[in-house]
């Protein structure tokens, strides 16, 4: 439902109390006269209650249709304030459930009525179905009881016994046959779309007129006024006439075309949002690919800088296997690149003399056999 009232903001920026919609005198009189009318026999149904007594009531869908007709589809709302499960009994494999619900009905001007409804489910074997039936019945009963407080046409008249005696004597009219032309057969209603498009165009026109009045170049208008003042009176009159024509001239066909395109753009906002999202995704993918290529180039660069360490031929390997020459003078490197030297290192850790455990001189050395046990000395 559309909001029945909107909040207002003061000049200081603080939000004030919500401003509710106020009925005009004509609307108030029309609604009041509609609520005073009593219902005909076509709206009243009967059922048998306990003890063989006949009870009159109004069906839930009929009450909702009457409320939409009187207040408008966006002129009222209902809410469930509270709902209580009073009892859930299991007797001979069947559930008996009772639920109460408090329902509030509020109009767009702020007036409301609230009442309690009750729902009962008896004899069902499913606990879930019993609770569902009782809850729905309680809400519907509370809605009907809250709506009847507004007037006779919403069900208050059926509480009058004299009215019920009189209305039962009036024969009911047969419902009119269903016209297939009046049924909804298509997903889109052309009349609704046309009305919505017309409202968008009118709102765009009003917004465009306001924006055009705000965006007038002030320096240009001031220059024209001052030039008219320095000159004769005719110049001043012409400058004012030019400014007024510039400010309040009607829109041309080009502006109207722009308005139509802007209204079309409002309808295609979802499509534009999708395209924008796809563009951002594509841009992100391109950035990630460029980043990967940059990382690969850096990796290749590091490989090329380290490659001279291992850049030697098989002849150099053969030279390693040959016997070293006699020492004549300065030592000569056998590798082709004498700048690099290969140093081998044993992986076995060696303790220094300072880290070794000190020997115990007072303890005699006992020889061990091959199995690792101490040899027993013969006594």
Coordinates of C-alpha atoms in Angstrom, one line a residue:
X1 CA 0.0 0.0 0.0
X2 CA 1.2 3.5 -0.7
X3 CA 2.0 5.6 2.3
X4 CA -1.0 7.6 3.4
X5 CA 1.1 10.4 4.8
X6 CA 4.6 11.7 4.3
X7 CA 7.0 13.3 6.6
X8 CA 7.9 17.0 6.4
X9 CA 11.2 18.7 7.2
X10 CA 11.5 22.2 8.7
X11 CA 14.0 24.9 7.6
X12 CA 16.3 24.0 10.5
X13 CA 16.6 20.4 9.1
X14 CA 14.9 18.6 11.9
X15 CA 12.2 16.1 10.9
X16 CA 8.7 17.0 12.2
X17 CA 5.7 14.8 12.9
X18 CA 4.4 13.0 9.8
X19 CA 1.8 15.0 7.9
X20 CA -1.3 12.9 7.2
X21 CA -3.6 13.2 4.2
X22 CA -6.7 15.3 5.0
X23 CA -10.0 14.6 3.3
X24 CA -11.5 17.5 1.4
X25 CA -15.1 18.5 2.2
X26 CA -16.3 16.9 -1.0
X27 CA -14.5 13.6 -0.3
X28 CA -15.6 13.6 3.3
X29 CA -19.2 14.0 2.3
X30 CA -19.0 11.3 -0.3
X31 CA -17.4 8.8 2.0
X32 CA -19.8 9.6 4.8
X33 CA -22.9 9.1 2.6
X34 CA -21.5 5.8 1.3
X35 CA -20.9 4.5 4.8
X36 CA -24.4 5.3 5.9
X37 CA -26.0 3.0 3.3
X38 CA -27.2 -0.4 4.5
X39 CA -26.3 -3.5 2.7
X40 CA -28.7 -5.3 0.4
X41 CA -29.5 -9.0 0.6
X42 CA -26.9 -9.9 -2.0
X43 CA -24.1 -9.1 0.4
X44 CA -25.5 -11.1 3.4
X45 CA -24.9 -14.8 3.8
X46 CA -26.4 -17.2 6.4
X47 CA -25.1 -20.3 8.1
X48 CA -26.3 -22.6 10.9
X49 CA -24.8 -22.1 14.3
X50 CA -25.0 -24.2 17.5
X51 CA -28.5 -25.2 18.6
X52 CA -30.0 -25.0 15.1
X53 CA -29.9 -21.2 15.0
X54 CA -29.4 -19.3 11.7
X55 CA -26.7 -16.6 11.8
X56 CA -26.2 -13.8 9.3
X57 CA -22.7 -12.7 8.3
X58 CA -20.6 -11.1 5.5
X59 CA -17.9 -13.0 3.7
X60 CA -14.4 -11.7 4.0
X61 CA -13.8 -11.0 0.3
X62 CA -17.0 -9.0 0.1
X63 CA -16.0 -6.8 3.0
X64 CA -12.6 -6.1 1.4
X65 CA -14.2 -5.2 -1.9
X66 CA -16.6 -2.8 -0.1
X67 CA -13.6 -1.1 1.7
X68 CA -11.7 -0.7 -1.6
X69 CA -14.8 0.8 -3.1
X70 CA -15.5 3.3 -0.3
X71 CA -11.9 4.3 0.7
X72 CA -10.0 3.4 -2.4
X73 CA -7.4 0.7 -2.8
X74 CA -4.7 3.0 -1.3
X75 CA -6.9 4.7 1.2
X76 CA -6.8 2.1 4.0
X77 CA -4.6 -0.5 5.5
X78 CA -4.8 -3.2 8.2
X79 CA -2.2 -4.7 10.5
X80 CA -2.1 -7.6 13.0
X81 CA -1.2 -6.2 16.4
X82 CA -1.1 -9.5 18.3
X83 CA -2.0 -13.1 17.7
X84 CA -2.3 -15.7 20.5
X85 CA -2.8 -19.5 20.4
X86 CA -5.2 -20.2 23.2
X87 CA -5.2 -24.0 23.2
X88 CA -4.1 -27.0 21.2
X89 CA -5.8 -30.2 22.2
X90 CA -5.3 -33.7 20.8
X91 CA -8.3 -35.9 21.3
X92 CA -8.6 -39.4 19.7
X93 CA -6.0 -38.5 17.1
X94 CA -7.7 -35.2 16.1
X95 CA -6.6 -31.6 16.9
X96 CA -8.8 -28.9 18.4
X97 CA -7.1 -25.4 18.1
X98 CA -8.3 -21.9 19.2
X99 CA -6.5 -18.7 18.1
X100 CA -7.2 -15.0 18.8
X101 CA -5.9 -12.1 16.8
X102 CA -6.0 -8.3 17.3
X103 CA -6.4 -6.5 13.9
X104 CA -6.1 -2.7 13.4
X105 CA -7.6 -0.9 10.3
X106 CA -6.3 2.6 9.6
X107 CA -7.3 5.2 7.0
X108 CA -5.0 7.5 5.2
X109 CA -6.1 10.5 7.3
X110 CA -4.9 8.7 10.5
X111 CA -8.3 7.5 11.9
X112 CA -8.4 3.8 12.9
X113 CA -10.4 1.1 14.6
X114 CA -9.1 -2.1 16.3
X115 CA -10.9 -5.2 17.3
X116 CA -10.3 -8.8 18.2
X117 CA -11.2 -11.9 16.1
X118 CA -11.3 -15.5 16.9
X119 CA -10.6 -18.7 14.9
X120 CA -11.3 -22.3 15.7
X121 CA -10.3 -25.5 14.0
X122 CA -11.9 -28.8 15.1
X123 CA -11.4 -32.4 14.0
X124 CA -8.4 -32.2 11.7
X125 CA -5.7 -34.9 11.9
X126 CA -2.9 -32.5 10.9
X127 CA -1.6 -30.1 13.5
X128 CA -0.2 -27.7 11.0
X129 CA -3.4 -27.5 9.0
X130 CA -5.4 -26.9 12.2
X131 CA -3.2 -24.0 13.2
X132 CA -3.3 -22.5 9.7
X133 CA -7.1 -22.7 9.5
X134 CA -7.5 -21.2 13.0
X135 CA -5.0 -18.3 12.4
X136 CA -6.5 -17.3 9.1
X137 CA -10.0 -17.4 10.5
X138 CA -9.0 -15.3 13.4
X139 CA -7.4 -12.6 11.2
X140 CA -10.4 -12.5 8.9
X141 CA -12.8 -12.2 11.8
X142 CA -10.8 -9.4 13.4
X143 CA -10.7 -7.5 10.0
X144 CA -14.4 -7.7 9.6
X145 CA -15.1 -6.6 13.2
X146 CA -12.7 -3.7 12.8
X147 CA -14.2 -2.5 9.5
X148 CA -17.8 -2.7 10.7
X149 CA -16.9 0.1 13.1
X150 CA -16.7 2.6 10.2
X151 CA -20.3 2.3 9.2
X152 CA -23.3 0.3 8.0
X153 CA -22.0 -0.4 4.5
X154 CA -19.1 -2.3 6.0
X155 CA -21.2 -4.7 8.1
X156 CA -22.4 -2.7 11.1
X157 CA -26.0 -3.0 9.9
X158 CA -26.2 -6.8 10.4
X159 CA -26.1 -6.4 14.1
X160 CA -29.6 -4.8 14.0
X161 CA -32.2 -7.6 14.4
X162 CA -35.0 -5.5 12.9
X163 CA -33.0 -4.9 9.8
X164 CA -32.2 -8.6 9.5
X165 CA -35.9 -9.5 9.7
X166 CA -36.8 -6.9 7.0
X167 CA -33.9 -7.8 4.7
X168 CA -34.7 -11.6 4.8
X169 CA -38.1 -10.8 3.3
X170 CA -36.5 -9.1 0.2
X171 CA -35.6 -11.6 -2.5
X172 CA -32.1 -11.7 -3.8
X173 CA -31.3 -10.7 -7.3
X174 CA -29.5 -13.2 -9.5
X175 CA -25.9 -12.3 -10.1
X176 CA -25.2 -11.1 -13.7
X177 CA -23.6 -13.5 -16.1
X178 CA -19.8 -13.3 -16.4
X179 CA -18.7 -11.3 -19.4
X180 CA -15.5 -12.7 -20.9
X181 CA -14.6 -9.3 -22.2
X182 CA -14.4 -7.9 -18.7
X183 CA -12.0 -10.6 -17.4
X184 CA -8.3 -10.2 -17.3
X185 CA -6.7 -12.2 -20.1
X186 CA -3.4 -10.4 -20.7
X187 CA -0.4 -9.8 -18.5
X188 CA -0.1 -6.1 -19.4
X189 CA -3.0 -3.7 -19.2
X190 CA -2.6 -1.0 -21.9
X191 CA -4.8 1.6 -20.1
X192 CA -2.6 1.3 -16.9
X193 CA 0.6 1.7 -18.9
X194 CA -0.8 4.7 -20.8
X195 CA -1.8 6.4 -17.6
X196 CA 1.5 5.7 -15.9
X197 CA 3.4 7.1 -19.0
X198 CA 1.2 10.2 -19.0
X199 CA 2.0 10.8 -15.4
X200 CA 5.7 10.4 -16.0
X201 CA 5.6 12.9 -18.9
X202 CA 3.7 15.5 -16.9
X203 CA 6.1 15.2 -13.9
X204 CA 9.0 15.6 -16.3
X205 CA 7.5 18.7 -17.8
X206 CA 7.0 20.3 -14.4
X207 CA 10.5 19.3 -13.3
X208 CA 11.9 20.7 -16.5
X209 CA 10.1 24.0 -16.1
X210 CA 11.4 24.4 -12.6
X211 CA 15.0 23.6 -13.6
X212 CA 14.8 26.0 -16.5
X213 CA 13.7 28.8 -14.2
X214 CA 16.5 28.0 -11.8
X215 CA 19.2 27.8 -14.4
X216 CA 18.8 31.2 -16.0
X217 CA 22.2 32.9 -16.3
X218 CA 22.0 35.8 -13.8
X219 CA 25.0 37.7 -15.2
X220 CA 23.3 37.8 -18.6
X221 CA 20.1 39.2 -17.3
X222 CA 21.8 41.7 -15.1
X223 CA 23.9 43.0 -18.0
X224 CA 20.8 43.5 -20.1
X225 CA 19.1 45.4 -17.3
X226 CA 22.1 47.6 -16.7
X227 CA 22.5 48.4 -20.4
X228 CA 18.9 49.4 -20.6
X229 CA 19.3 51.6 -17.5
X230 CA 22.3 53.4 -19.0
X231 CA 20.5 53.9 -22.3
X232 CA 17.1 55.3 -22.9
X233 CA 13.8 53.9 -21.5
X234 CA 13.1 51.9 -24.7
X235 CA 16.3 49.9 -24.2
X236 CA 15.2 49.0 -20.6
X237 CA 11.8 47.8 -21.8
X238 CA 13.3 45.7 -24.6
X239 CA 15.8 44.1 -22.1
X240 CA 13.0 43.2 -19.7
X241 CA 10.9 41.8 -22.5
X242 CA 13.9 39.7 -23.6
X243 CA 14.4 38.3 -20.1
X244 CA 10.8 37.4 -19.7
X245 CA 10.7 35.7 -23.0
X246 CA 13.8 33.8 -22.2
X247 CA 12.5 32.7 -18.8
X248 CA 8.9 31.7 -19.5
X249 CA 8.8 30.9 -23.2
X250 CA 7.0 27.6 -24.0
X251 CA 9.1 24.6 -24.9
X252 CA 9.9 23.7 -28.4
X253 CA 9.5 20.4 -30.2
X254 CA 13.1 19.5 -29.4
X255 CA 12.5 19.9 -25.7
X256 CA 9.4 17.7 -25.9
X257 CA 11.4 15.1 -27.8
X258 CA 14.0 15.2 -25.0
X259 CA 11.3 14.8 -22.4
X260 CA 9.9 11.7 -24.2
X261 CA 13.4 10.2 -24.4
X262 CA 14.0 11.0 -20.7
X263 CA 10.7 9.2 -19.8
X264 CA 11.8 6.2 -21.9
X265 CA 15.1 6.2 -20.1
X266 CA 13.2 6.0 -16.8
X267 CA 11.7 2.7 -18.0
X268 CA 15.1 1.4 -19.1
X269 CA 16.9 2.0 -15.8
X270 CA 17.1 -1.6 -15.0
X271 CA 18.7 -2.4 -18.4
X272 CA 21.2 0.4 -18.0
X273 CA 22.1 -0.9 -14.6
X274 CA 22.8 -4.4 -16.0
X275 CA 24.9 -3.0 -18.8
X276 CA 26.9 -0.9 -16.4
X277 CA 27.5 -4.0 -14.2
X278 CA 28.7 -6.0 -17.3
X279 CA 31.1 -3.2 -18.2
X280 CA 32.6 -3.1 -14.7
X281 CA 33.0 -6.9 -14.8
X282 CA 34.8 -6.7 -18.2
X283 CA 37.0 -3.9 -16.9
X284 CA 37.9 -6.0 -13.8
X285 CA 38.8 -9.0 -16.0
X286 CA 41.0 -6.9 -18.2
X287 CA 42.9 -5.4 -15.2
X288 CA 43.4 -8.9 -13.8
X289 CA 44.8 -10.2 -17.1
X290 CA 47.1 -7.2 -17.4
X291 CA 48.3 -7.8 -13.9
X292 CA 49.0 -11.5 -14.7
X293 CA 51.0 -10.6 -17.8
X294 CA 53.0 -8.0 -15.9
X295 CA 53.9 -10.6 -13.2
X296 CA 54.9 -13.1 -16.0
X297 CA 57.2 -10.5 -17.6
X298 CA 58.9 -9.8 -14.3
X299 CA 59.4 -13.6 -13.7
X300 CA 61.0 -14.0 -17.2
X301 CA 63.3 -11.0 -16.5
X302 CA 64.6 -12.5 -13.3
X303 CA 65.3 -15.8 -15.1
X304 CA 67.3 -14.0 -17.8
X305 CA 69.4 -12.2 -15.2
X306 CA 70.2 -15.5 -13.4
X307 CA 70.9 -17.6 -16.5
X308 CA 74.7 -16.7 -16.9
X309 CA 75.4 -18.7 -13.7
X310 CA 74.7 -21.9 -15.5
X311 CA 75.6 -20.8 -19.0
X312 CA 78.6 -23.1 -19.8
X313 CA 79.2 -25.8 -22.5
X314 CA 79.9 -29.5 -22.3
X315 CA 83.6 -28.8 -23.0
X316 CA 83.8 -27.1 -19.6
X317 CA 82.4 -30.2 -17.9
X318 CA 85.1 -32.4 -19.7
X319 CA 87.7 -30.0 -18.4
X320 CA 86.5 -30.7 -14.8
X321 CA 87.1 -34.5 -15.3
X322 CA 90.7 -34.0 -16.5
X323 CA 93.7 -34.1 -14.1
X324 CA 94.8 -30.7 -12.7
X325 CA 97.9 -29.3 -14.3
X326 CA 101.2 -28.8 -12.4
X327 CA 101.6 -25.7 -10.3
X328 CA 103.9 -23.4 -12.1
X329 CA 103.0 -20.0 -11.0
X330 CA 99.7 -18.4 -10.2
X331 CA 96.8 -20.8 -9.8
X332 CA 94.6 -21.2 -12.9
X333 CA 90.9 -21.8 -12.9
X334 CA 89.6 -24.8 -14.9
X335 CA 86.1 -23.4 -15.4
X336 CA 85.5 -21.2 -18.5
X337 CA 84.2 -18.4 -16.3
X338 CA 86.8 -17.8 -13.7
X339 CA 84.7 -15.2 -11.9
X340 CA 82.4 -17.9 -10.5
X341 CA 83.7 -20.5 -8.0
X342 CA 81.9 -23.6 -6.8
X343 CA 82.0 -24.3 -3.1
X344 CA 80.9 -27.7 -1.8
X345 CA 79.7 -28.1 1.8
X346 CA 78.9 -31.1 3.8
X347 CA 75.3 -31.3 5.1
X348 CA 76.4 -33.2 8.2
X349 CA 76.5 -30.8 11.2
X350 CA 79.7 -30.7 13.1
X351 CA 80.0 -29.6 16.6
X352 CA 82.8 -27.3 17.6
X353 CA 85.2 -28.2 20.4
X354 CA 83.5 -25.7 22.6
X355 CA 80.0 -27.4 22.1
X356 CA 81.1 -30.9 22.8
X357 CA 80.2 -32.5 26.2
X358 CA 83.2 -32.7 28.6
X359 CA 84.5 -36.2 29.3
X360 CA 84.0 -37.6 32.8
X361 CA 87.4 -38.8 34.1
X362 CA 86.1 -40.5 37.3
X363 CA 83.8 -42.9 35.4
X364 CA 85.7 -46.0 34.0
X365 CA 85.2 -46.9 30.4
X366 CA 83.2 -50.1 30.1
X367 CA 83.5 -52.0 26.9
X368 CA 80.2 -53.0 25.1
X369 CA 79.5 -56.1 23.1
X370 CA 77.9 -56.2 19.6
X371 CA 74.4 -56.2 21.0
X372 CA 75.0 -53.0 22.9
X373 CA 74.7 -54.4 26.4
X374 CA 77.4 -54.0 29.1
X375 CA 79.7 -57.0 29.5
X376 CA 79.5 -58.7 32.8
X377 CA 82.7 -58.9 34.7
X378 CA 83.6 -62.2 36.3
X379 CA 83.8 -61.9 40.0

